[in-house]
Coordinates of C-alpha atoms and ligand atoms in Angstrom, one line a residue:
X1329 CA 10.6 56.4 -66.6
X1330 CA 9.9 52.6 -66.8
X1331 CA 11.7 50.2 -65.4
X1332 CA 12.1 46.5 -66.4
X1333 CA 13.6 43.6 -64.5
X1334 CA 15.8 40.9 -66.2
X1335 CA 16.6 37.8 -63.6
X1336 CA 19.3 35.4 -64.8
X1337 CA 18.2 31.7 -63.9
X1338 CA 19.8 29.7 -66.7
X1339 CA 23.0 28.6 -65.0
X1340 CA 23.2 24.6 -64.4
X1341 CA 23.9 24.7 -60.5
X1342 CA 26.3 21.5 -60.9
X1343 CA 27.6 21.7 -57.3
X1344 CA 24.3 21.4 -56.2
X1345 CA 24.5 17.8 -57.3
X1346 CA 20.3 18.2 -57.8
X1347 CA 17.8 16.9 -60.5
X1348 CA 15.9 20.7 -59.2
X1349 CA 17.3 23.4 -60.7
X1350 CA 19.2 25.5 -58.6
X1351 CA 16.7 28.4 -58.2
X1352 CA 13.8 25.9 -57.3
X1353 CA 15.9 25.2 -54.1
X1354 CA 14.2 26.2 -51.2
X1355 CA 14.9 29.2 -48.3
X1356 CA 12.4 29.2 -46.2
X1357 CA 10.3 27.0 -47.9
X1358 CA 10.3 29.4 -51.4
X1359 CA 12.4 28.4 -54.3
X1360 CA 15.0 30.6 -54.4
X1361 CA 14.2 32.4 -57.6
X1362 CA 10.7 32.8 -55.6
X1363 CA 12.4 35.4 -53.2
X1364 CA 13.7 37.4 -56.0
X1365 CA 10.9 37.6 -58.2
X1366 CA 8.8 39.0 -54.8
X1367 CA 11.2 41.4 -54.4
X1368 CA 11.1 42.5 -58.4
X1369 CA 7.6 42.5 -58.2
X1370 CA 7.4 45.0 -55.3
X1371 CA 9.7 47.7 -57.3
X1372 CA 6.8 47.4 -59.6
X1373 CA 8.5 47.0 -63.0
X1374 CA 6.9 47.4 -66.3
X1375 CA 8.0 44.2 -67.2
X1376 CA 9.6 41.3 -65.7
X1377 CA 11.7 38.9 -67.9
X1378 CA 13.2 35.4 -66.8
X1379 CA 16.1 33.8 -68.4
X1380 CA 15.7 30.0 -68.0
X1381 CA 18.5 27.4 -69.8
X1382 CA 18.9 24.4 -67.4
X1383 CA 16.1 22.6 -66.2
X1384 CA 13.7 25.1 -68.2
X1385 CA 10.7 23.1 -67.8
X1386 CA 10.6 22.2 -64.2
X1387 CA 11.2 26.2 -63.8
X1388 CA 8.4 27.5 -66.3
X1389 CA 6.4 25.0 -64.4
X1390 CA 6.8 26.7 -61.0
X1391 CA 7.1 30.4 -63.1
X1392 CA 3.4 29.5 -65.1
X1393 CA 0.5 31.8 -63.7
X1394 CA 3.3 35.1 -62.3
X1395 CA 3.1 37.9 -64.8
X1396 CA 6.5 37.8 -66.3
X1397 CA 7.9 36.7 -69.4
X1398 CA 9.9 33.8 -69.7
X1399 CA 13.3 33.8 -72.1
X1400 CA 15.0 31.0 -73.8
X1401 CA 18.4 30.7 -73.4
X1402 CA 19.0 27.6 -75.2
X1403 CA 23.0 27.4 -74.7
X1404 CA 25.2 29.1 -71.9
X1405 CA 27.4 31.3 -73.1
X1406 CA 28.3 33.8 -70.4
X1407 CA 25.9 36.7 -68.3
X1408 CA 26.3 39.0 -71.3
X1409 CA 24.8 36.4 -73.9
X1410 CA 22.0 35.6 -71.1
X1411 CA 20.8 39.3 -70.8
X1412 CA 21.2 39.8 -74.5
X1413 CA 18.3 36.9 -75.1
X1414 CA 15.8 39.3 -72.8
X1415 CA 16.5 42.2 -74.5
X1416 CA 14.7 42.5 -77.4
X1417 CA 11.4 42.1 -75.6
X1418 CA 12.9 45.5 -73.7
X1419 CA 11.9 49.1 -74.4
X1420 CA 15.1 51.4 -75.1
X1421 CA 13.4 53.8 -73.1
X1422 CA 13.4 52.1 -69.6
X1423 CA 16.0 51.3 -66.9
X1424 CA 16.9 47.9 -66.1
X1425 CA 17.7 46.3 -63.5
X1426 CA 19.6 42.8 -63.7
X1427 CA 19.1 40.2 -60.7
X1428 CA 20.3 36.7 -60.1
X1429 CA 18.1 33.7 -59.5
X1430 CA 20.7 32.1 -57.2
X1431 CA 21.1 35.2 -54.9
X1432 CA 17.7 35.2 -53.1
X1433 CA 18.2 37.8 -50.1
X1434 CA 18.8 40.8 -52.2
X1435 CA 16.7 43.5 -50.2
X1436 CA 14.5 46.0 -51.8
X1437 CA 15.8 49.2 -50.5
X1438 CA 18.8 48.1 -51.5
X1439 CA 17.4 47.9 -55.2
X1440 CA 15.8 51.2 -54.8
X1441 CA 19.3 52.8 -54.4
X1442 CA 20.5 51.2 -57.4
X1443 CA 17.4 52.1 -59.8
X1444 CA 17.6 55.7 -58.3
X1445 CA 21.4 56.2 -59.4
X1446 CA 20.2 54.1 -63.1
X1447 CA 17.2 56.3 -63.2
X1448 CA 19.3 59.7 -63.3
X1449 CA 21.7 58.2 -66.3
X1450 CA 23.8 56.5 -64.2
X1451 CA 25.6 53.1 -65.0
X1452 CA 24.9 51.6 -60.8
X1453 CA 26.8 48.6 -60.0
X1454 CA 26.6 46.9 -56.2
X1455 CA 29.9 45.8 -55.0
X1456 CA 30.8 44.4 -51.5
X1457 CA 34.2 44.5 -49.9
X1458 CA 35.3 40.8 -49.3
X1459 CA 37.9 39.6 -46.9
X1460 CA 38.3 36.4 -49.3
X1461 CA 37.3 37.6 -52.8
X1462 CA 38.9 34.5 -54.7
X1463 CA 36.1 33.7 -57.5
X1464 CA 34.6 36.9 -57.8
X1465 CA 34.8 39.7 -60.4
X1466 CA 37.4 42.6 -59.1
X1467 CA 36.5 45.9 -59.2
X1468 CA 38.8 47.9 -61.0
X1469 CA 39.3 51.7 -59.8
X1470 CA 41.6 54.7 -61.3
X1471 CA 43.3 57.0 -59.3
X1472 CA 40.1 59.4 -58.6
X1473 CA 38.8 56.3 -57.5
X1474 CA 36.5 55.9 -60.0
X1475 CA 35.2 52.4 -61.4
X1476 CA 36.8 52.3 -64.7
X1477 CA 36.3 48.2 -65.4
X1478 CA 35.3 44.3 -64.0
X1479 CA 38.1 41.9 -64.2
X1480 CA 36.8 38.1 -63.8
X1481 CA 38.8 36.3 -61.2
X1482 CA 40.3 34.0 -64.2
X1483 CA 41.2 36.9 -66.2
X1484 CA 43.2 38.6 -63.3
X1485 CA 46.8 40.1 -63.0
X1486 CA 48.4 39.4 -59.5
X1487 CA 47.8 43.2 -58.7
X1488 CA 44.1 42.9 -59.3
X1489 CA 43.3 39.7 -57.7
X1490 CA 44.8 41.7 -54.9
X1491 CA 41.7 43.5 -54.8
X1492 CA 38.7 42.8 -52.3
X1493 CA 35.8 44.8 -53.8
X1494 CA 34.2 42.7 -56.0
X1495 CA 31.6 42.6 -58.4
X1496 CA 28.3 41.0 -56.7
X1497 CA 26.6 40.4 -60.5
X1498 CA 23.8 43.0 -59.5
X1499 CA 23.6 46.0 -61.6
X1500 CA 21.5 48.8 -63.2
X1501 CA 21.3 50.7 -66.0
X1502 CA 19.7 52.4 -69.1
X1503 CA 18.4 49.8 -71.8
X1504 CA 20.1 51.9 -74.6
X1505 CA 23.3 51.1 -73.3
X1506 CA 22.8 48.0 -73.1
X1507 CA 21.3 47.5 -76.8
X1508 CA 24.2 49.6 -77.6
X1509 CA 27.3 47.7 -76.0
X1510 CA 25.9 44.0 -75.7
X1511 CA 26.6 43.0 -79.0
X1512 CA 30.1 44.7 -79.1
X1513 CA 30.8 41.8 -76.3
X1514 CA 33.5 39.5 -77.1
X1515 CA 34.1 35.9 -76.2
X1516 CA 38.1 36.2 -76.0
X1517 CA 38.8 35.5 -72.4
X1518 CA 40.1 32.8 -70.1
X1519 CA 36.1 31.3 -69.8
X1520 CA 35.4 31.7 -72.9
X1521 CA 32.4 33.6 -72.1
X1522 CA 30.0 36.5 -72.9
X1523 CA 30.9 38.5 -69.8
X1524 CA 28.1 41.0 -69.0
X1525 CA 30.9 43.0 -66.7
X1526 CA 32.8 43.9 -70.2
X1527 CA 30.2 46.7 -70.5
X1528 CA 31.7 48.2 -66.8
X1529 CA 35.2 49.5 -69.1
X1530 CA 32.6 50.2 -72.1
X1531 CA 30.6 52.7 -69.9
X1532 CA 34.0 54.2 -68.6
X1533 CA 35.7 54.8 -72.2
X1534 CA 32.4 56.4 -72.9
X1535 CA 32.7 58.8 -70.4
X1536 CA 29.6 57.3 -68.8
X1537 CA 29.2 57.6 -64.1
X1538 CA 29.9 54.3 -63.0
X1539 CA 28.0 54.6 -59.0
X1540 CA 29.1 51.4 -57.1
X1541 CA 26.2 51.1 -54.1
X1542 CA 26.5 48.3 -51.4
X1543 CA 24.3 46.6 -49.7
X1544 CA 23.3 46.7 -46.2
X1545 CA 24.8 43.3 -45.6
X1546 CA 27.0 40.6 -47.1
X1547 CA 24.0 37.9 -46.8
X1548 CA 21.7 40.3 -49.3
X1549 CA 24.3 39.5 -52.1
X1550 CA 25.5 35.6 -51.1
X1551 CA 25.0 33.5 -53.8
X1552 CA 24.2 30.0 -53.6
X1553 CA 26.4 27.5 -55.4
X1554 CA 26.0 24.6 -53.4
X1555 CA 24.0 22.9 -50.4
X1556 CA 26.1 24.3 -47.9
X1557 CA 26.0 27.8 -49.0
X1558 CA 22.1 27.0 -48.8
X1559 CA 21.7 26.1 -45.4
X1560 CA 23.8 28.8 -44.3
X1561 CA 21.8 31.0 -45.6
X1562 CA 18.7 29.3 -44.5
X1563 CA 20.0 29.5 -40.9
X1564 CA 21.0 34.0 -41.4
X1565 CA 17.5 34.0 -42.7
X1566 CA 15.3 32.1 -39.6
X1567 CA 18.0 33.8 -37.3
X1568 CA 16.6 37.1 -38.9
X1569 CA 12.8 36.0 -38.7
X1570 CA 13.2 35.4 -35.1
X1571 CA 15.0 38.7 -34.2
X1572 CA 11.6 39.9 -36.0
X1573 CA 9.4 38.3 -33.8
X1574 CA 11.1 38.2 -30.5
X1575 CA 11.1 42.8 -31.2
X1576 CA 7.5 42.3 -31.8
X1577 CA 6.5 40.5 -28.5
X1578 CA 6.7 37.0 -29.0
X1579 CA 8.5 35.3 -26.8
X1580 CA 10.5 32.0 -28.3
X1581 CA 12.1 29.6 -26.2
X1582 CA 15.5 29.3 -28.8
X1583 CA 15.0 31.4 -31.6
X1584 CA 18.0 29.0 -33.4
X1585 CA 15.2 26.3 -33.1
X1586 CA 12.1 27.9 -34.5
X1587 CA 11.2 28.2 -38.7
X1588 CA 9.4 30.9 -40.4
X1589 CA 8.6 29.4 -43.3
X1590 CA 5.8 32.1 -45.5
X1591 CA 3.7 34.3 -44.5
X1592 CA 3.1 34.6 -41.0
X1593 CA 1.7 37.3 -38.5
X1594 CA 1.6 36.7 -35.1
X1595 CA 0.4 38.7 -32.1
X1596 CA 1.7 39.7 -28.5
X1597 CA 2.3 37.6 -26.0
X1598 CA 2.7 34.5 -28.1
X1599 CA 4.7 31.9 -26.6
X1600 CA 6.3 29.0 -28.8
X1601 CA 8.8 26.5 -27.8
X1602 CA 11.4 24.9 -29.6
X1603 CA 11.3 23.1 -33.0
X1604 CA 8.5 24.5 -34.0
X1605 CA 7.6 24.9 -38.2
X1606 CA 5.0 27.6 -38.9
X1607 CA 4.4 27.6 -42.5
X1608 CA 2.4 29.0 -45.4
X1609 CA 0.0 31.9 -44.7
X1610 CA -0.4 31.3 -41.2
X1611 CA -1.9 34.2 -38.7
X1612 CA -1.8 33.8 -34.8
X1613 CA -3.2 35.9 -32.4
X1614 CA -2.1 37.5 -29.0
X1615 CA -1.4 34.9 -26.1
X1616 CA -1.7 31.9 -27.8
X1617 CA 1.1 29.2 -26.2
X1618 CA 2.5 26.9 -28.8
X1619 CA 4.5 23.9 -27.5
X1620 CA 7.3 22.0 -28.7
X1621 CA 7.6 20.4 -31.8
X1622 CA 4.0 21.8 -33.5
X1623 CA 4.0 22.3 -37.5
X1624 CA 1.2 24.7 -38.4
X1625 CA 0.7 25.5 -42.0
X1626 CA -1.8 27.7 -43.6
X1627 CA -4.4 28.0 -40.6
X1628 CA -5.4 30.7 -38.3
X1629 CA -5.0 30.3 -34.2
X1630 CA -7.1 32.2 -32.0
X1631 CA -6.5 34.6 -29.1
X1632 CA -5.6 32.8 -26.1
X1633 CA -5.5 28.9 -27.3
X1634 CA -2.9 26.6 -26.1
X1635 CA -1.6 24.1 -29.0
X1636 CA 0.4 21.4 -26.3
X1637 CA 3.3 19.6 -28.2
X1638 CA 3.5 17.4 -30.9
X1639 CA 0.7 18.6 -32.6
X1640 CA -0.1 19.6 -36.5
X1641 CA -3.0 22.2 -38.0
X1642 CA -3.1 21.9 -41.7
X1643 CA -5.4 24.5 -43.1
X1644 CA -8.0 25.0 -40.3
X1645 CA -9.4 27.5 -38.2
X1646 CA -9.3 27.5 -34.7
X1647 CA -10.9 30.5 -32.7
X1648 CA -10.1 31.3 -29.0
X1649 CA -9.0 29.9 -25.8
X1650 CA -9.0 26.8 -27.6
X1651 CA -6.7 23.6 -26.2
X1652 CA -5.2 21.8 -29.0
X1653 CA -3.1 18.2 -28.4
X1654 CA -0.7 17.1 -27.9
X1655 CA -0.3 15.1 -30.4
X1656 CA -3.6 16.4 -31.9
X1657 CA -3.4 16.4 -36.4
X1658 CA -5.9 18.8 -37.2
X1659 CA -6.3 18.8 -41.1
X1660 CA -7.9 20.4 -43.9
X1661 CA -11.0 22.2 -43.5
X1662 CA -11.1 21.6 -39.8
X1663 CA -12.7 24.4 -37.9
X1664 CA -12.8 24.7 -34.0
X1665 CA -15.2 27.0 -32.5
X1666 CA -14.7 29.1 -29.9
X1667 CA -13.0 27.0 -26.0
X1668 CA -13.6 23.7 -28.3
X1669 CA -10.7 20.9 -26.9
X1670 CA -9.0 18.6 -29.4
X1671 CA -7.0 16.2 -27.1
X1672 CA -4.3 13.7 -27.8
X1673 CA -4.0 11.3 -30.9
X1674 CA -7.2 12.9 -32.2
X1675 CA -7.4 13.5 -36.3
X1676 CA -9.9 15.8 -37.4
X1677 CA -10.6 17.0 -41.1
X1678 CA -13.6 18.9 -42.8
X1679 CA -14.7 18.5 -39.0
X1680 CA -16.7 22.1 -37.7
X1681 CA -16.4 21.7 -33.9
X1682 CA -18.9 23.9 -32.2
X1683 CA -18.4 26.3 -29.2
X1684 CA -17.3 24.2 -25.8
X1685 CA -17.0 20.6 -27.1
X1686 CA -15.1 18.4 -27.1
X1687 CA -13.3 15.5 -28.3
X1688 CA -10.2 14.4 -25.9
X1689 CA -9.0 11.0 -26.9
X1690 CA -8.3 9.0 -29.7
X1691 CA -11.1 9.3 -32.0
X1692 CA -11.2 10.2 -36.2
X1693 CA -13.9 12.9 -37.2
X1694 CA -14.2 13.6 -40.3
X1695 CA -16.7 15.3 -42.4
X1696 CA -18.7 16.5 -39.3
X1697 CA -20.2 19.2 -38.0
X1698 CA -21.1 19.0 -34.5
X1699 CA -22.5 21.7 -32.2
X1700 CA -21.9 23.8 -29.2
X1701 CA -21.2 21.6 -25.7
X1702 CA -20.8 17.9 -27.8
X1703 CA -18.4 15.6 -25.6
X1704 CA -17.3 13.1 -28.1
X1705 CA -15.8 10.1 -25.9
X1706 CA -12.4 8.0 -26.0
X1707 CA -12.1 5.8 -29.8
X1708 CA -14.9 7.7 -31.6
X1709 CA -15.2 7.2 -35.3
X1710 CA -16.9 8.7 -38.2
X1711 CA -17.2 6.2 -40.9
X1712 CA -17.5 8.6 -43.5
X1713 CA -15.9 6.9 -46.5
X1714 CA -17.4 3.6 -48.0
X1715 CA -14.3 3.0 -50.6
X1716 CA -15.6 5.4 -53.0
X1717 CA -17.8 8.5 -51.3
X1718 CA -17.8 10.5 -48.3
X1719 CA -20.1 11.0 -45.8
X1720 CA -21.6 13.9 -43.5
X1721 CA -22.3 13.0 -39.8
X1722 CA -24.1 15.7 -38.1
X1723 CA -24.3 16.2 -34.1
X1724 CA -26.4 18.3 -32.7
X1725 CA -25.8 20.7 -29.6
X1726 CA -24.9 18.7 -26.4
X1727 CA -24.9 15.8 -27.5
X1728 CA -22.9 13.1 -25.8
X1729 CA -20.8 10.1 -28.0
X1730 CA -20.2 7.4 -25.6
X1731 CA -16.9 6.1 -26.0
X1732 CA -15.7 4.1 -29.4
X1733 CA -19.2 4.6 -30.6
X1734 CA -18.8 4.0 -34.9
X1735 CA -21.0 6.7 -36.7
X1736 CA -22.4 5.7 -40.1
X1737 CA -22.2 8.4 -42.2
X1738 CA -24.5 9.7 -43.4
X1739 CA -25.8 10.3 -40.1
X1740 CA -27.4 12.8 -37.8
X1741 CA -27.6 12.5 -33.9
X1742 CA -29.8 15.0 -32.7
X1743 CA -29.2 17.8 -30.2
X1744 CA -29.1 16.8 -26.5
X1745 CA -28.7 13.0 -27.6
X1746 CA -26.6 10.2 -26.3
X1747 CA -24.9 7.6 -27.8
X1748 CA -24.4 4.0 -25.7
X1749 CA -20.4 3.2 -25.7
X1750 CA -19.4 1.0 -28.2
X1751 CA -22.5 1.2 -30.0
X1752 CA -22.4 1.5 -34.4
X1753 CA -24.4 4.2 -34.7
X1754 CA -26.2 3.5 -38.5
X1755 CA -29.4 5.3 -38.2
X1756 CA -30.6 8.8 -37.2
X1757 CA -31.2 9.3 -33.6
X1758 CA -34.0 12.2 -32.4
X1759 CA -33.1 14.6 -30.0
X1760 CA -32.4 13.8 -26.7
X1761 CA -32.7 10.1 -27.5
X1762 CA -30.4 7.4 -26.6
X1763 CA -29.1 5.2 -29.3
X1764 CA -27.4 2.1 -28.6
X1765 CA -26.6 -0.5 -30.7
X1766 CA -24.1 -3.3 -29.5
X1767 CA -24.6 -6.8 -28.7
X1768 CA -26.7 -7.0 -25.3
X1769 CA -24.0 -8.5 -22.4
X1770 CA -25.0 -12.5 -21.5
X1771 CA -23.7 -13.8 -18.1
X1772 CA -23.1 -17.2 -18.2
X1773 CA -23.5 -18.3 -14.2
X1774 CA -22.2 -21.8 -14.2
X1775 CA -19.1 -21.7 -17.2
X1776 CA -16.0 -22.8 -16.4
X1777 CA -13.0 -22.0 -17.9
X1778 CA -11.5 -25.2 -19.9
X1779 CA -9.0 -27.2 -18.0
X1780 CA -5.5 -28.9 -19.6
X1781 CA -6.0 -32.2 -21.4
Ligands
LIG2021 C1 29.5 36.4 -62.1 C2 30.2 37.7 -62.6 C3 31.2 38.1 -61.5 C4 30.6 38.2 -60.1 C5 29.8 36.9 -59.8 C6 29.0 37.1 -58.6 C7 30.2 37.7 -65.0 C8 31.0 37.5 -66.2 N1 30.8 37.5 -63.9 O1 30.4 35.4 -62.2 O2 31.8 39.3 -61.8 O3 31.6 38.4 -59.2 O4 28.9 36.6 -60.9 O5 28.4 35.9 -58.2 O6 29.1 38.2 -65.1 N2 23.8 32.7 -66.0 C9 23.0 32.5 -67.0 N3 23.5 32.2 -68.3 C10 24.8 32.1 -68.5 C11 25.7 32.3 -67.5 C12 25.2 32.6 -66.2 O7 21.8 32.6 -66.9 O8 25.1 31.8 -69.7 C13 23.3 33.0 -64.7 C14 23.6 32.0 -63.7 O9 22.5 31.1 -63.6 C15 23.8 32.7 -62.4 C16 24.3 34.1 -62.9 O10 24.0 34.2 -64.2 O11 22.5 33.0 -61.7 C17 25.8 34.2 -62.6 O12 26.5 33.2 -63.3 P1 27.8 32.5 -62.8 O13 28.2 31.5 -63.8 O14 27.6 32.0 -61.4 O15 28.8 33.7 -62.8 P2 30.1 33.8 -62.1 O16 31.1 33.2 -63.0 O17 30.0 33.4 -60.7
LIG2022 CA1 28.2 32.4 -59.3

């Protein structure tokens, strides 16, 4: 049987006080909305609908290029009025399964319970005992214990705000019910509001099983309403991550001060110290030491390298037993060969750094390849950019850049050549060459410094 997937983003998110949308919020460093629609899209549904109200262009901006199918609901009449929008777009035939773009955690087995009970004819509903349940929907039971309706928190008798299962918005159930009983909703309640939970007593008086399935923890169904709610659940999230890790071998020195913020993989015997940010697709490999306060985004570490403290990779490659800062910026397009040695306040971008070299101190290369065994001295430069283009400056294997030597792009210093400190380096030099280019040194044998008038 098919099954489709209707997520309900249109709500305004006022107590997040944002110009963002509320689903475009960030955990881990994915909107919200993000983390539901990857765990939608791993159930593999046959079709994938979005309701969007608030902020509708800012979200079919960040939705554009997922396959998914973005609804319109132009005013905010209730949950019941949102899903009804998606559903002529949905086959009769299939289950659905309704989600919330402001509760990112939900977990997949979790859905796969719900879809199994829907899937068999079932009305499935996920509730969660709460010890405070004010604001929720209560779950209303008979005597058999059976679910025979939702009552809103506004719409409550004493008795059944009483009650602390409640109604965690998450439901599935067969698309002919809800062509069937959507329209038969009715705005007469204390909100004034579509309720989608009006179809709960609707299933019952038809005679219809009402399965109420709960999660494996209270986190997979928290909602976010407002900043704090967001960090909160930011903080159970990275808490989680680093549990994850720490089980897998990777030692952290506080997992409270560590992010996980993508998708990362990282080997045994990995070491990394506090506040560090590892973000995007990022993959390191076994025994690689990572000191405090490194961000690495989308870049790949080798086995066995040490990244020293205060450093940043931004989409580079570094290969083994390299020895990275600190304070080393490695930047787009930077890739370090095999033991190369990037030391402190060094910037590299578009720089290929060949096996063995290095370049320890204070020095910009960019838009460089250079070859095995190059030792690239103290205040190095490659002019690569005249205002308007950029330039390639080639070294060749074991070559040596005296210290704040300025290389002209375009360039080439040849293999096995040497470079005379503080020289501007404008024209090719031939292997094993020395190129110097600096004002010769005058000594001045009988000047004397100028005395007070
Ligand atoms: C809803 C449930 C309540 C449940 C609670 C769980 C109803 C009537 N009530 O209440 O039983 O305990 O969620 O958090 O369903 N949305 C739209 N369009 C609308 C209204 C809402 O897209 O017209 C979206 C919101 O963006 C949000 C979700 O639906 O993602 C829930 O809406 P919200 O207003 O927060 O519902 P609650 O009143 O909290
Ligand atoms: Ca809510």
């Amino acid at each position: 049987m098919s099954m489709e997937v209707i997520v309900l983003a249109a709500g305004q998110g006022t107590r997040m006080k944002s110009r963002l949308p509320k689903v475009l919020h960030p955990i881990a460093g994915k909107p919200m909305v993000g983390h539901v629609l990857d765990t939608a899209s791993r159930l593999k549904p046959s079709a994938l609908h979005v309701v969007v109200g608030h902020g509708g262009d800012q979200l079919r901006d960040y939705l554009a290029g997922r396959e998914l199918s973005v609804v319109e609901q132009a005013e905010q009449l209730g949950t019941g009025h949102a899903v009804d929008q998606a559903m002529p777009a949905v086959d009769a035939d299939s289950t659905v399964l309704i989600l919330y773009g402001d509760v990112p955690l939900i977990a997949e087995p979790t859905l796969r319970q719900l879809l199994k009970s829907a899937s068999q004819g079932k009305l499935a509903l996920l509730t969660v005992e709460l010890a405070d349940p004010t604001g929720y929907g209560r779950i209303v039971r008979d005597h058999d214990h059976r679910v025979t309706a939702i009552v809103e928190h506004k719409d409550a008798s004493e008795a059944e705000l009483s009650i602390r299962e409640i109604n965690t918005g998450i439901l599935a159930l067969p698309a002919r019910w809800l062509k069937q009983w959507l329209p038969q909703l009715s705005s007469d309640n204390a909100q004034g509001e579509y309720y989608l939970t009006d179809i709960i007593a609707m299933a019952a008086k038809s005679g219809e099983t009402i399965d109420a399935i709960q999660p494996s923890c209270e986190q997979e169904v928290q909602g976010v309403n407002n900043r704090l709610q967001l960090a909160e659940l930011e903080r159970w999230y990275q808490r989680r991550q680093a549990e994850h890790w720490m089980t897998e071998g990777v030692t952290l020195a506080d997992p409270e001060r560590v992010d996980f913020r993508g998708d990362i993989e990282i080997g045994r015997d990995v070491s990394i110290d506090i506040n560090v940010i590892l973000e995007g697709r990022v993959r390191i490999a076994d025994n690689v030491v990572i000191g405090a306060n490194c961000v690495i985004k989308d870049s790949e570490v080798g086995a066995g390298t040490v990244i020293k403290p205060h450093s940043m990779l931004d989409e580079s490659q570094v290969a083994e037993g390299c020895d990275i800062g600190p304070f080393a910026r490695l930047r787009p397009g930077t890739r370090l060969a095999n033991n190369a040695k990037i030391g402190n306040f060094v910037e590299t971008k578009k720089a290929l750094v060949g096996e063995g070299s290095k370049i320890n101190h204070l020095s910009y290369v960019g838009d460089a390849t250079l070859g095995k065994g190059v030792n690239v001295g103290a205040g190095t430069i490659t002019c690569n950019y005249d205002g308007v283009n950029k330039f390639q400056t080639e070294i060749g294997d074991g070559a040596f850049i005296g210290s704040n030597t300025s290389l002209v792009a375009p360039v080439r210093v040849g293999a096995g050549a040497t470079t005379g400190a503080g020289s501007t380096i404008t024209k090719a030099i031939e292997d094993g060459e020395l190129g110097v280019a600096r004002g010769r040194q005058a000594n001045l044998k009988n000047w004397k410094r100028p005395s007070k008038q």
